[in-house]
Amino acid sequence: MKTRTRVLTGTALAVALGAGTFGAVSASAAQPGSAPAAAVAKKDGETNEKNFTTTTHLTVDAATRAAQAALEAAQKENQKVTVAVVDRNGNTIVTLRGDGAGPQSYESAQRKAYTAVSWNAPTSVLAGRLAQAPNLKDIPGTLFLGGGTPVQAKGAPVAGIGVAGAPSGDLDEKYAKAGVDALEK
């Protein structure tokens, strides 16, 4: 029995090593970059434009200016808020937490910004839609409270600004709008 066990174990080990070697040889059989480059490249290094899209994004500088304008608008009215600016994909570009802003305001601002850019509408408008579609609130990362405003380029959403911490969503949204207005100057 011991010999049989050794033979079976040795055979299994040889098969495993052989499969690993075969996989490594197969993985390196193609020349690096040859297949993807052939699928995309044209003559003289040009690309086939129908395979790509061009999108507009807010720069970090513009996002920071917008966030600062929203924060300053709130500070002028003695409100302690957090401002978040997200890109078209909902990724945070910048977040500014004002002095004295509550701990809940950080995440709330990001979620309002994400919600506004996702639906290309102010979150106060979207909050009204919950009566017809209450399950909207179950979408991860969203927050259907006033305070989020989309940033648009040619009518398409390119970013979202969310503000949280003021006593009402209307005030939060007013400050978010001040951030959008700063981009139009």
mmCIF file with all atom_site columns, C-alpha atoms in Angstrom, residues 11 27 32 45 57 67 76 97 140 157:
data_model
loop_
_atom_site.group_PDB
_atom_site.id
_atom_site.type_symbol
_atom_site.label_atom_id
_atom_site.label_alt_id
_atom_site.label_comp_id
_atom_site.label_asym_id
_atom_site.label_entity_id
_atom_site.label_seq_id
_atom_site.pdbx_PDB_ins_code
_atom_site.Cartn_x
_atom_site.Cartn_y
_atom_site.Cartn_z
_atom_site.occupancy
_atom_site.B_iso_or_equiv
_atom_site.pdbx_formal_charge
_atom_site.auth_seq_id
_atom_site.auth_comp_id
_atom_site.auth_asym_id
_atom_site.auth_atom_id
_atom_site.pdbx_PDB_model_num
ATOM 1  C CA . THR A 1 11  ? 1.953   11.197 -10.268 1.00 0.00 ? 11  THR A CA 1
ATOM 2  C CA . ALA A 1 27  ? 0.752   32.743 -21.110 1.00 0.00 ? 27  ALA A CA 1
ATOM 3  C CA . PRO A 1 32  ? 3.848   41.368 -25.428 1.00 0.00 ? 32  PRO A CA 1
ATOM 4  C CA . GLY A 1 45  ? 0.464   55.037 -35.013 1.00 0.00 ? 45  GLY A CA 1
ATOM 5  C CA . HIS A 1 57  ? -13.828 66.251 -16.444 1.00 0.00 ? 57  HIS A CA 1
ATOM 6  C CA . ALA A 1 67  ? -15.777 73.650 -2.984  1.00 0.00 ? 67  ALA A CA 1
ATOM 7  C CA . LYS A 1 76  ? -21.029 84.073 5.396   1.00 0.00 ? 76  LYS A CA 1
ATOM 8  C CA . ARG A 1 97  ? -14.802 70.134 6.077   1.00 0.00 ? 97  ARG A CA 1
ATOM 9  C CA . PRO A 1 140 ? -25.816 52.202 -2.342  1.00 0.00 ? 140 PRO A CA 1
ATOM 10 C CA . PRO A 1 157 ? -23.248 65.882 -15.881 1.00 0.00 ? 157 PRO A CA 1
#
